[in-house]
Coordinates of C-alpha atoms and ligand atoms in Angstrom, one line a residue:
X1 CA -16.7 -18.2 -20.6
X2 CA -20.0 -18.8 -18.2
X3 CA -19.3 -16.6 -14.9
X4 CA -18.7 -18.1 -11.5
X5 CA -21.5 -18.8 -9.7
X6 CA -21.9 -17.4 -6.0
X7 CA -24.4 -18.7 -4.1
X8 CA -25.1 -15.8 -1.0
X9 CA -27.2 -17.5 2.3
X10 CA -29.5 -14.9 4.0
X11 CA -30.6 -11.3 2.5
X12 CA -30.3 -9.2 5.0
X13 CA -27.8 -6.4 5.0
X14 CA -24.8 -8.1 4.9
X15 CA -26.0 -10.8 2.3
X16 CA -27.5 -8.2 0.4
X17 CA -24.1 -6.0 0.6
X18 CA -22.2 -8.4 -0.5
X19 CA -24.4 -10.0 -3.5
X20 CA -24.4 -6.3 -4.7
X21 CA -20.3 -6.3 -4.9
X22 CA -20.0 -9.7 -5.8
X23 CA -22.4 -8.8 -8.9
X24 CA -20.4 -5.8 -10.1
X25 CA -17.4 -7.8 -10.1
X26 CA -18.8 -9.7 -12.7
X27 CA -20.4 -13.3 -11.0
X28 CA -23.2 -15.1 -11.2
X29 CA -24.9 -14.6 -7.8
X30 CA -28.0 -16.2 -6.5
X31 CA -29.5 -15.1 -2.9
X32 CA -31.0 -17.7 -1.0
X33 CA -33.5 -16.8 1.5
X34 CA -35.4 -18.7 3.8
X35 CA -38.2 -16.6 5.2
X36 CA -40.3 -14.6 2.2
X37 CA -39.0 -11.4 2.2
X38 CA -35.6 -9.5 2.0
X39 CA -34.4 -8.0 4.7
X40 CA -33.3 -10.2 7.9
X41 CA -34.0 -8.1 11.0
X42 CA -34.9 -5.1 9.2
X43 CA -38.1 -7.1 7.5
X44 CA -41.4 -4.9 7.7
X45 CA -45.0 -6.4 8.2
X46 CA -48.1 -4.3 7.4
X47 CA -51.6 -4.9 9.5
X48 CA -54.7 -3.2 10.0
X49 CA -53.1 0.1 8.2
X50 CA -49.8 0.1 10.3
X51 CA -46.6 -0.8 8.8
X52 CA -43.8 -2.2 11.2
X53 CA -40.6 -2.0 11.0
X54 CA -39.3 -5.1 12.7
X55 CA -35.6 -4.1 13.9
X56 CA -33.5 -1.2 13.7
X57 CA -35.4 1.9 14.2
X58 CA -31.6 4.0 14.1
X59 CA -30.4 5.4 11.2
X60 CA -26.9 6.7 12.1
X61 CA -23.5 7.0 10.0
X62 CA -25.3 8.2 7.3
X63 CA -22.3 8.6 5.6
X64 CA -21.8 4.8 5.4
X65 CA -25.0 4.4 3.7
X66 CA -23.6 7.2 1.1
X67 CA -20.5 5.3 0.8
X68 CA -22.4 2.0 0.1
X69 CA -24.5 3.1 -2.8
X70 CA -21.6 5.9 -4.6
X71 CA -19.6 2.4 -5.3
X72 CA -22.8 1.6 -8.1
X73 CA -22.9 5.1 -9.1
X74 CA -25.6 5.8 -6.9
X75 CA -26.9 8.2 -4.3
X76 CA -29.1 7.3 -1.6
X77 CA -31.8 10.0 -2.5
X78 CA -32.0 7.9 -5.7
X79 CA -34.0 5.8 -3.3
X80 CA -35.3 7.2 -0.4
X81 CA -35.9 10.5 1.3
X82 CA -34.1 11.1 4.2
X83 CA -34.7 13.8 7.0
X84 CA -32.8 14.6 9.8
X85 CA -34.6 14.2 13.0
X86 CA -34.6 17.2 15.7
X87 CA -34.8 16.7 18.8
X88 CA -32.3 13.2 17.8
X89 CA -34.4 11.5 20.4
X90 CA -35.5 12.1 24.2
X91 CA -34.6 10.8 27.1
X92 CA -37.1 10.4 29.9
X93 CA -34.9 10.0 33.6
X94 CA -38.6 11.0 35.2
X95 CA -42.3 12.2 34.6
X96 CA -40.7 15.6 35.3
X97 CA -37.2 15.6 33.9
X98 CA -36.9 14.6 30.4
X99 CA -34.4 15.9 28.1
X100 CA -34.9 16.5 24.1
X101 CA -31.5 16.0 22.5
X102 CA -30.8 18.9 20.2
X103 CA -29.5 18.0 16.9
X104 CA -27.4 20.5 17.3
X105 CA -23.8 20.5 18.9
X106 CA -24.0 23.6 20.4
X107 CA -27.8 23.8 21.8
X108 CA -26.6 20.4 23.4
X109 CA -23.5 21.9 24.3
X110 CA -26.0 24.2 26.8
X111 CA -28.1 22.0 28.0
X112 CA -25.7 19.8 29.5
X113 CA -23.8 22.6 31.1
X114 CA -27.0 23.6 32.8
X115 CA -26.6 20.1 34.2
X116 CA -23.2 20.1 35.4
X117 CA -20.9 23.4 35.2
X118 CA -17.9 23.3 32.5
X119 CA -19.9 20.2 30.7
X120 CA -20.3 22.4 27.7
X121 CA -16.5 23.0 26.9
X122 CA -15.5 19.3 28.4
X123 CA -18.3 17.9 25.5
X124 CA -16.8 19.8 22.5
X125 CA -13.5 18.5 23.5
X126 CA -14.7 14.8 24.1
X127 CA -15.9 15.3 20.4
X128 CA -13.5 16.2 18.6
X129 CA -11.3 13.1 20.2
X130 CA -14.5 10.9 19.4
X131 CA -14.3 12.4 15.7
X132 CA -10.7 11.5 15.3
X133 CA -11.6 7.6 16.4
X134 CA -14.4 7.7 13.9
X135 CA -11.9 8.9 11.2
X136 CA -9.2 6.4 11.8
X137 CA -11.8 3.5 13.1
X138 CA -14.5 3.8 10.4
X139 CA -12.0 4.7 7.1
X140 CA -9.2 1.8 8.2
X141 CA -10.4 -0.4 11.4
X142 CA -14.1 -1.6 10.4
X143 CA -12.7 -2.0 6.6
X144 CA -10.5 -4.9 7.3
X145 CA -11.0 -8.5 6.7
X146 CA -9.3 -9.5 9.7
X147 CA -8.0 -12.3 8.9
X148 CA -4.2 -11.5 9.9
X149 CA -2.0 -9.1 12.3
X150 CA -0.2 -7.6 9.2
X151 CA -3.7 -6.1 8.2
X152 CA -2.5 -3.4 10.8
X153 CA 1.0 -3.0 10.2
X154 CA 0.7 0.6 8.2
X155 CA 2.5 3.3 9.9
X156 CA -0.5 5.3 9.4
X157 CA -2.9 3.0 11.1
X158 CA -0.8 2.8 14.1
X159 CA 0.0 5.9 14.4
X160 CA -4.1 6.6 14.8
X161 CA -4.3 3.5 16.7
X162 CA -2.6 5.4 19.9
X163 CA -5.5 7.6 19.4
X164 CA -8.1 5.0 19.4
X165 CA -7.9 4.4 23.3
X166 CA -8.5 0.2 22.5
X167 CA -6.9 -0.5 26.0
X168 CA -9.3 1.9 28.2
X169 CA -13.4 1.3 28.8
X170 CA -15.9 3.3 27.2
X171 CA -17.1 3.9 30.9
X172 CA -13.9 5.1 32.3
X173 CA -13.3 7.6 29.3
X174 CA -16.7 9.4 29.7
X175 CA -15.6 9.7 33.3
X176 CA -12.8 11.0 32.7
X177 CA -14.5 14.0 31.2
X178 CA -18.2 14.2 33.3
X179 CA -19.2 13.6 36.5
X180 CA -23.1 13.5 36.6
X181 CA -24.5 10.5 36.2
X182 CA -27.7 11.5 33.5
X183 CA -25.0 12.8 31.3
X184 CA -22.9 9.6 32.1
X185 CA -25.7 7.5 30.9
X186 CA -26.4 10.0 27.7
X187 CA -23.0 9.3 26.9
X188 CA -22.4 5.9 27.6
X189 CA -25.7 4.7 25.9
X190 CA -24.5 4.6 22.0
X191 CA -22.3 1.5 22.6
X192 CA -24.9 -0.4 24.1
X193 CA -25.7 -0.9 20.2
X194 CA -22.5 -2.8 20.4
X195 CA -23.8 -5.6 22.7
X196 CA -21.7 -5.5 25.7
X197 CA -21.7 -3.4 29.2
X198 CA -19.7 0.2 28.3
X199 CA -17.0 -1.1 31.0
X200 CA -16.6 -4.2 28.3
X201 CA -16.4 -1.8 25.4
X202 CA -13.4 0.1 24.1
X203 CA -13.2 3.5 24.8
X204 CA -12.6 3.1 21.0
X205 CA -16.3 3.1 20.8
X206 CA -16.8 6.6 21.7
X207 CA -16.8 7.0 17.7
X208 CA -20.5 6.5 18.6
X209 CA -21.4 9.4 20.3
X210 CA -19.9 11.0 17.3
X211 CA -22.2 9.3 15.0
X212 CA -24.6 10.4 17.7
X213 CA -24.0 13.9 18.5
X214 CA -22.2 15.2 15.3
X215 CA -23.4 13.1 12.3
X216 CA -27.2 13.0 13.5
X217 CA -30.0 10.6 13.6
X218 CA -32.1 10.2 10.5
X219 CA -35.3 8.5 9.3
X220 CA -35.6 7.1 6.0
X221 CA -39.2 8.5 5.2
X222 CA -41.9 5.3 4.6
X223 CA -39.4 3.2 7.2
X224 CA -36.1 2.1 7.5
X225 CA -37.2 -1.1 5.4
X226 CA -36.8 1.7 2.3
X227 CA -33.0 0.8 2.7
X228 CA -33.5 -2.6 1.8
X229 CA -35.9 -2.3 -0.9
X230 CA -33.1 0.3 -2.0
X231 CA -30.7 -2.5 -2.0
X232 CA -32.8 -5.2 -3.7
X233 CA -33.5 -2.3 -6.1
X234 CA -29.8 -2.0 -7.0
X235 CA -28.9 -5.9 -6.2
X236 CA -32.0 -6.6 -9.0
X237 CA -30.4 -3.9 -11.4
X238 CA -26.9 -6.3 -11.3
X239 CA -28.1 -9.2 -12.2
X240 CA -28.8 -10.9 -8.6
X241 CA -31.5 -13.2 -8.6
X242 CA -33.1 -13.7 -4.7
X243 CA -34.8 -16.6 -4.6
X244 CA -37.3 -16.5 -1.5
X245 CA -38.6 -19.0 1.1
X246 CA -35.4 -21.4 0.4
X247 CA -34.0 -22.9 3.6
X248 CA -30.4 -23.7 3.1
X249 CA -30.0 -27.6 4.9
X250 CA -26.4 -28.9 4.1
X251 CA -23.4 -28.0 1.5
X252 CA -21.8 -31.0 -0.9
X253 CA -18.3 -30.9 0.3
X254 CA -15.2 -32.4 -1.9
X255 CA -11.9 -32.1 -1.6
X256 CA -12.2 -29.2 0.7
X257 CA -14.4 -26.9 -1.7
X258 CA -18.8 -26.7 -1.8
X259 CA -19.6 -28.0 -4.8
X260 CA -23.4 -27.4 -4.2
X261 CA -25.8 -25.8 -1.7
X262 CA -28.9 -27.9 -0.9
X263 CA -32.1 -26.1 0.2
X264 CA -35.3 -28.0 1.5
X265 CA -36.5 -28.4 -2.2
X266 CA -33.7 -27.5 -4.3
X267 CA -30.1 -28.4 -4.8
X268 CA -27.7 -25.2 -6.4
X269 CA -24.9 -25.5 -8.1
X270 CA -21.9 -22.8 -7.0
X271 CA -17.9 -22.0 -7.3
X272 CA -18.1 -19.5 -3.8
X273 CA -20.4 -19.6 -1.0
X274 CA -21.2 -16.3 1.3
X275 CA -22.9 -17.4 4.3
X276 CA -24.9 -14.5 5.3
X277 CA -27.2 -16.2 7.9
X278 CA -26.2 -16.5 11.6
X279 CA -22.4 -17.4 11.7
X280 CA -23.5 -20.1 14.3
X281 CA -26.3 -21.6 12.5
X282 CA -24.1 -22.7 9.2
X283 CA -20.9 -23.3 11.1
X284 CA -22.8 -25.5 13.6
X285 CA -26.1 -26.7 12.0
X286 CA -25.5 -26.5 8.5
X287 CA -22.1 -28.0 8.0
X288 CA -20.9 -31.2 9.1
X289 CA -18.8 -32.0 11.9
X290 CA -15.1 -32.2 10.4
X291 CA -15.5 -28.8 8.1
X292 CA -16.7 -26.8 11.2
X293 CA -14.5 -23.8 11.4
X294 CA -15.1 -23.8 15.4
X295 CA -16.1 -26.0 18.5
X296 CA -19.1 -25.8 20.3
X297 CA -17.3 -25.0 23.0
X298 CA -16.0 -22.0 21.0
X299 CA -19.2 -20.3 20.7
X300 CA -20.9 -20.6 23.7
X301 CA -17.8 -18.9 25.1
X302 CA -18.5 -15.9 22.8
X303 CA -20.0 -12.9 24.4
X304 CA -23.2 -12.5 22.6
X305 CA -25.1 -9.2 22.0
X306 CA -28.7 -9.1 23.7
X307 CA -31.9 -10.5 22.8
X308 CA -34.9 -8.3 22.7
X309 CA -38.5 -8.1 24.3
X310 CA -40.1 -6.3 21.4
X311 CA -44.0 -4.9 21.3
X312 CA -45.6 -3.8 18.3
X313 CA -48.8 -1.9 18.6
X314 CA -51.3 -0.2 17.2
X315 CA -53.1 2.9 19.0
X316 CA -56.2 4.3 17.9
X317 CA -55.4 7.8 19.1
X318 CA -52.2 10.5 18.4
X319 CA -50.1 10.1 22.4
X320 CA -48.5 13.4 23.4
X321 CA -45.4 12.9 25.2
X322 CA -43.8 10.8 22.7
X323 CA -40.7 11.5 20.3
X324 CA -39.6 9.9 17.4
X325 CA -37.3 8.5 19.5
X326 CA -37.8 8.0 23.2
X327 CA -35.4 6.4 26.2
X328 CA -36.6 5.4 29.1
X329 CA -33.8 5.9 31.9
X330 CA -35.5 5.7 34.9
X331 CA -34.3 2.8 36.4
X332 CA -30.8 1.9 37.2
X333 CA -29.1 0.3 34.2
X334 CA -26.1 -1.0 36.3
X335 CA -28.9 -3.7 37.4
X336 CA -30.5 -4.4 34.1
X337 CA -26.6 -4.8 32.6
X338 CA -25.4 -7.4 35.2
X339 CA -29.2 -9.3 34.3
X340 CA -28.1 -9.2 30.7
X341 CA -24.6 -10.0 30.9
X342 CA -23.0 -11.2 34.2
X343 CA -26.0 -13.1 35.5
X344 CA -28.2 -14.0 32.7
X345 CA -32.1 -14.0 33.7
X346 CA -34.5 -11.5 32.9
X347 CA -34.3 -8.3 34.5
X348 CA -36.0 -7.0 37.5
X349 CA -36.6 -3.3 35.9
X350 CA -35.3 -2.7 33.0
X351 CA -34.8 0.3 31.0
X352 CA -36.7 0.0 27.9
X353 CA -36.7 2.1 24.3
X354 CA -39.7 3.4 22.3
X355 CA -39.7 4.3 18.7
X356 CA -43.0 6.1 17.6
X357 CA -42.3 6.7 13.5
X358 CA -45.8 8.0 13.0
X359 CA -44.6 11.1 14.5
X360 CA -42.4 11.8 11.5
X361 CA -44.3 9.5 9.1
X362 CA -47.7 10.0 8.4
X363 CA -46.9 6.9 6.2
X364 CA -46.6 4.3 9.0
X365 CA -50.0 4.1 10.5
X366 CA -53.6 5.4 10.0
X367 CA -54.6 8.7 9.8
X368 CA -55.0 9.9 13.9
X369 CA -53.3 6.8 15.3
X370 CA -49.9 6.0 16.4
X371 CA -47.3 3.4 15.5
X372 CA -45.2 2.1 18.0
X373 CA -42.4 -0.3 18.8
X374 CA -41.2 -1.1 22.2
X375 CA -38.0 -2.8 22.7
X376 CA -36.9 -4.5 26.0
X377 CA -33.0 -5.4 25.9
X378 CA -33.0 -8.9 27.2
X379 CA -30.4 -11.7 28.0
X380 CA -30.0 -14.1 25.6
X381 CA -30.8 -18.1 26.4
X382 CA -33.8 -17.2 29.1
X383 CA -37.1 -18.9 28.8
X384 CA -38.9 -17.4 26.6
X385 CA -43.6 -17.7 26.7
X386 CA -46.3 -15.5 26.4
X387 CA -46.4 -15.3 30.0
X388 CA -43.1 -13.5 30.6
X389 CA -44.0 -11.7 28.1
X390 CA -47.0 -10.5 28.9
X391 CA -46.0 -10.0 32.4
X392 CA -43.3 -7.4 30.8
X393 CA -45.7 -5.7 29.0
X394 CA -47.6 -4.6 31.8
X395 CA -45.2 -3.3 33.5
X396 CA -43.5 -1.3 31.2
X397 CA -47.1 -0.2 29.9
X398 CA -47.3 1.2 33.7
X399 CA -44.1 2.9 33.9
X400 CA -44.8 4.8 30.0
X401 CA -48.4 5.8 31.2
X402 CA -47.1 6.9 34.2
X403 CA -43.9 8.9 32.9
X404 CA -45.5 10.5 29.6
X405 CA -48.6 11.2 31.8
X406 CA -51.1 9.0 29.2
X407 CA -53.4 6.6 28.7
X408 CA -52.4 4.4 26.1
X409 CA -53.3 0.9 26.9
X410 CA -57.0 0.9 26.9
X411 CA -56.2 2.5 23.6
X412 CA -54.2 -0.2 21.9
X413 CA -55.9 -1.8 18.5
X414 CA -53.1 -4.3 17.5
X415 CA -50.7 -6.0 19.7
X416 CA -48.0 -8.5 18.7
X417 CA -44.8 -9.8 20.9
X418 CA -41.8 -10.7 19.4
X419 CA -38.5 -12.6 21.7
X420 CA -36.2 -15.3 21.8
X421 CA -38.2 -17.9 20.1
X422 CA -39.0 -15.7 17.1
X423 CA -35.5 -14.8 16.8
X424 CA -34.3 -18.2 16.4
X425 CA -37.5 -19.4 14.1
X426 CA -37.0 -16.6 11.8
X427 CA -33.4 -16.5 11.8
X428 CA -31.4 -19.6 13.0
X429 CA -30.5 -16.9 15.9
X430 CA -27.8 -18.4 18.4
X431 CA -29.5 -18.2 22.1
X432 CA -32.2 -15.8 20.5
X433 CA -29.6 -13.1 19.7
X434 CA -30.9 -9.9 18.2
X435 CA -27.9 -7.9 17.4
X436 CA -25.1 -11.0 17.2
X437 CA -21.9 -11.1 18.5
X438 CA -20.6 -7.9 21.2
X439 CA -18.0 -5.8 20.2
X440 CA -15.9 -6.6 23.1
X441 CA -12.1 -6.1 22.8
X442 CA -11.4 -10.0 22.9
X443 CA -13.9 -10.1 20.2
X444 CA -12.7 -7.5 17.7
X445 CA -10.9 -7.4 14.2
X446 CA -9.0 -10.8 13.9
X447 CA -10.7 -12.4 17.4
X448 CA -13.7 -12.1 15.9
X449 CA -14.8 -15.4 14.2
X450 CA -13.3 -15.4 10.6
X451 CA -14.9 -14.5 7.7
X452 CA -13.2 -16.8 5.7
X453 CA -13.3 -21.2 6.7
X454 CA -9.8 -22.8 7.3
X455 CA -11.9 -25.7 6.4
X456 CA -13.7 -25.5 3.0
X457 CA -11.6 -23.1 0.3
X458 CA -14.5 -21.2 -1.0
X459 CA -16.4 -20.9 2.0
X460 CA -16.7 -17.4 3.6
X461 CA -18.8 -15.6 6.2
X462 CA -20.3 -12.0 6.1
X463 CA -22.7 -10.8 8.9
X464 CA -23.1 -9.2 12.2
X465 CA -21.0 -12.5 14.0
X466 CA -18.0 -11.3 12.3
X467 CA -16.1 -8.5 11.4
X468 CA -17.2 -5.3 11.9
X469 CA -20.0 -6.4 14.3
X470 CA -23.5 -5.4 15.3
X471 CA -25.5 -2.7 14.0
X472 CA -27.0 -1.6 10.1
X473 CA -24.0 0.3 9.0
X474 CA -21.5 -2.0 9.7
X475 CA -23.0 -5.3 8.1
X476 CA -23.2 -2.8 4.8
X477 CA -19.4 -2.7 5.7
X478 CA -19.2 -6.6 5.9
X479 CA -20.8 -7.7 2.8
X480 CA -18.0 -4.9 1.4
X481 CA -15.3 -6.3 2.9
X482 CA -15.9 -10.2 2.3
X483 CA -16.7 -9.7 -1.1
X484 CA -13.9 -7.4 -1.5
X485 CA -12.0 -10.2 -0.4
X486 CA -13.2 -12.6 -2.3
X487 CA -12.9 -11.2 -5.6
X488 CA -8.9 -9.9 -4.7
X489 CA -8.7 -13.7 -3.8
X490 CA -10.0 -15.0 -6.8
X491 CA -8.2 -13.0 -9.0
X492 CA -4.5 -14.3 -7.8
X493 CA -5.3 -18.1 -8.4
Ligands
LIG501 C1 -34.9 -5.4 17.3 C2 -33.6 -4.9 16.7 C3 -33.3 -3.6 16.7 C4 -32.2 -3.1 16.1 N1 -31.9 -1.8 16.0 C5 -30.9 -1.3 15.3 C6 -30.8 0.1 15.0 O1 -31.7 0.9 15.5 N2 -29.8 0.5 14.2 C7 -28.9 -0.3 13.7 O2 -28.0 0.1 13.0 N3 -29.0 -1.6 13.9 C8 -30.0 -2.2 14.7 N4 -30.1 -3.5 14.8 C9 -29.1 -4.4 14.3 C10 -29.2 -4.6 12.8 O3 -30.6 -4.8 12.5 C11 -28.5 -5.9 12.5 O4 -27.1 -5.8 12.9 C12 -28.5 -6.2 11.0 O5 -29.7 -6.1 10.4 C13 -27.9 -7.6 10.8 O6 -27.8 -7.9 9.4 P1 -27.3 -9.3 8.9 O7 -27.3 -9.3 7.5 O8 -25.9 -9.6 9.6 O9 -28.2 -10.4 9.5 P2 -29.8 -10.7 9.3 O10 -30.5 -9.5 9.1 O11 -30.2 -11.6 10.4 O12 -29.8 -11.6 7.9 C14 -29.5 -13.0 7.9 C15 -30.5 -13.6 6.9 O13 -30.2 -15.0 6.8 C16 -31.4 -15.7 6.7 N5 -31.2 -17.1 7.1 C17 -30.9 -17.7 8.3 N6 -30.7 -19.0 8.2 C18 -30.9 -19.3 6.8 C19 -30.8 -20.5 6.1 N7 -30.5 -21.7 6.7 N8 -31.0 -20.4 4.8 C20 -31.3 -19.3 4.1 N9 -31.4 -18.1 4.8 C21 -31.2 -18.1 6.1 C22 -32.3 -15.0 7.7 O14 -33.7 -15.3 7.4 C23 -32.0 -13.5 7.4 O15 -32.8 -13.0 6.4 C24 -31.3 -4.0 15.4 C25 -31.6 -5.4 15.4 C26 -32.7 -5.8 16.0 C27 -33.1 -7.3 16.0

């Protein structure tokens, strides 16, 4: 008997996640991409001896990533090399007051209670409750299709779901435990991964500064594109054929089921469909009007994560000053949060995030120069032209000279801006979204859009706009779960 053909749309992580499990249970998948090269918002472009990484920059959960590849019998160091960074990252509050964040519990432990007395015991103790919500949220929660109530009906899961603190803000629980508003903003900066304000976000959330603190940041050596040439490796190695530079235009609907996926040039037969591109781009631009799962109405009601202001340069000297990982807190993010999310427009000063890789990577750029990435979070649906963005760039080029103490502008051998408009060319992205949908509690487990349509039988969603949410890990988790899904579906009719 020939196999059942799945047609996936979109490789990044989630598209790529799922072909993988699809694969192994024994269909026929194709991968249809429309730009030319794997990878979504974690594509890499190489110029003038610099190789860019073009979205995440963060390599937490490592464990997930473990998790992902020991279902194929496979370990990620059959891949890639990964090192654990210390110091995780810095944090720059001022020219003179900048904090390296120890990889270790305990050095960070006493450095924060330098900063505010009893910190140190108050911090072990905010762990361990973060490390039970990562337990319970990232072994049950984030694995569940979320397509019904009863999903969470085990005793187990609600007996860890009094633990989980779903019903209290991420902001008021690290209140609850510290006072001074640096730490405040150490703590409460892991959930703005999430896409919403931390007085939006579940206290559930706080899982994050576990993956921060505890599990460690890490950097896949040669970039954190390796994870998905690792994954197009093992997708390859299954049988998944990815078929490049196809633009998927409309579905052939019949009596409630795709029968085929048309591209611009080509027209693919299929028995499932994974739609692994923006949730809103198929549901809204790809399918017709009567099999839409939602309204339009519907999603511009949804909370979106931010966009991004996002420089990529090349400098022709080493900077001193810089981190791996380097935040830049000194302006007052209770501003730049309301200009993302209660008042859309683009901010007045905003905090902004610097990734330099070729501190850890003598891979990434030419030998004696730096690589580095500047990310501005931005509201989504502002204008977006070279001007704004040019006028950002300045500024924030002032602020970094002026806090790392550095010249680094008149140094500057590549330049290339990337925003709203590149984020919906490249990726169908709803209002320029960079990291999808927020993890607000009205948008979590089943209020998040579904992953399977109520509309077309063997039409289902994977991604960062549905279940789990934002971030690298978790759309690893989604391609699990909907093709987990899938194939238990498939195998009761
Ligand atoms: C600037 C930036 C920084 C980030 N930083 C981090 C970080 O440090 N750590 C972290 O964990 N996460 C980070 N994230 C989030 C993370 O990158 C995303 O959550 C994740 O990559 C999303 O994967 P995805 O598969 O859901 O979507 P995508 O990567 O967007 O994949 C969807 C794919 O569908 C394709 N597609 C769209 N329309 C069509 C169509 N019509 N036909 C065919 N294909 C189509 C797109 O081209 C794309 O390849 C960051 C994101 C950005 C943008």
């Amino acid at each position: 008997m020939s196999k059942k053909k799945v047609i996936v749309i979109g490789s990044g992580f989630a598209g790529l996640s799922a072909a993988c499990f699809m694969a192994q249970g024994g269909y026929d998948v194709t991968v249809l991409e429309k730009n030319s090269s794997s990878g979504g918002r974690a594509r890499k472009f190489e110029t003038e001896g610099f190789l860019f990484d073009m979205g995440p920059s963060w390599y937490w959960m490592p464990d997930v990533f473990e998790h992902f590849f020991e279902q194929f019998g496979k370990k990620v160091t059959d891949y890639y090399e990964l090192v654990r960074l210390d110091p995780s990252y810095q944090v720059v509050y001022s020219a003179d007051d900048k904090w390296n964040i120890p990889s270790s519990v305990d050095e960070l432990a006493a450095l924060l209670e330098k900063i505010e007395q009893g910190a140190a015991k108050k911090l072990k103790h905010f762990l361990e409750e973060a490390s039970v919500k990562y337990q319970v949220g990232m072994k049950d929660l984030v694995f569940k299709p979320g397509r019904s109530l009863t999903e969470f009906m085990s005793l187990d899961f609600f007996k860890g779901l009094v633990k989980l603190d779903l019903f209290t803000s991420h902001a008021k629980h690290v209140r609850k435990y510290f006072s001074n508003p640096k730490i405040i903003s150490l703590l409460e900066f892991p959930v703005l991964f999430l896409g919403a304000k931390p007085q939006d976000t579940p206290a559930l959330y706080s899982l994050m500064n576990y993956a921060d603190m505890q599990l460690g940041t890490w950097y896949p050596m040669g970039g954190m594109h390796k994870i998905v040439d690792a994954m197009v490796q093992l997708a390859t190695s299954l049988g998944v054929k990815i078929e490049n530079n196809q633009t998927v235009t409309s579905f052939d609907v019949e009596h409630g089921k795709v029968n085929n996926v048309k591209t611009e040039s080509k027209t693919y037969d299929c028995d499932v469909v994974i739609a692994g591109a923006d949730y809103h781009h198929i549901d809204q631009e790809v399918i017709d009007a009567p099999y839409r799962n939602y309204s339009a109405n519907y999603w511009d009601k949804r909370t979106l994560a931010p966009s991004s202001l996002l420089f990529y340069l090349g400098i022709n000297r080493k900077i001193d000053g810089l981190k791996h990982h380097n935040l830049f807190f000194d302006e007052d993010f209770g501003q730049h949060a309301i200009e993302i999310y209660d008042e859309p427009q683009w901010p007045s000063k905003p905090l902004f995030y610097v990734c330099c890789p070729s501190v850890t990577d003598p891979t990434v750029a030419p030998k004696g120069k730096e690589n580095i990435f500047i990310l501005i979070p931005v509201a989504t649906g502002v204008e977006d032209n070279e001007q704004i963005r040019e006028k950002y760039f300045d500024m924030v080029m002032l602020r970094l000279e002026r806090l790392i103490g550095q010249s680094i502008k008149p140094h500057i051998i590549y330049k290339r801006s990337y925003a709203h408009k590149n984020f919906m060319e490249d990726y169908n992205s709803f209002k320029g979204n960079a990291y999808g949908l927020a993890n607000t509690l009205n948008q979590t487990a089943i209020l998040k859009p579904s992953i399977k349509s109520k509309k077309i039988n063997n039409l289902y969603f994977t991604g960062q706009l549905t279940v789990p949410g934002p971030g690298v890990p978790p759309s690893l988790i989604s391609g699990e779960v909907v093709a987990k899904e899938i194939i238990k579906n498939l195998s009761l009719n």
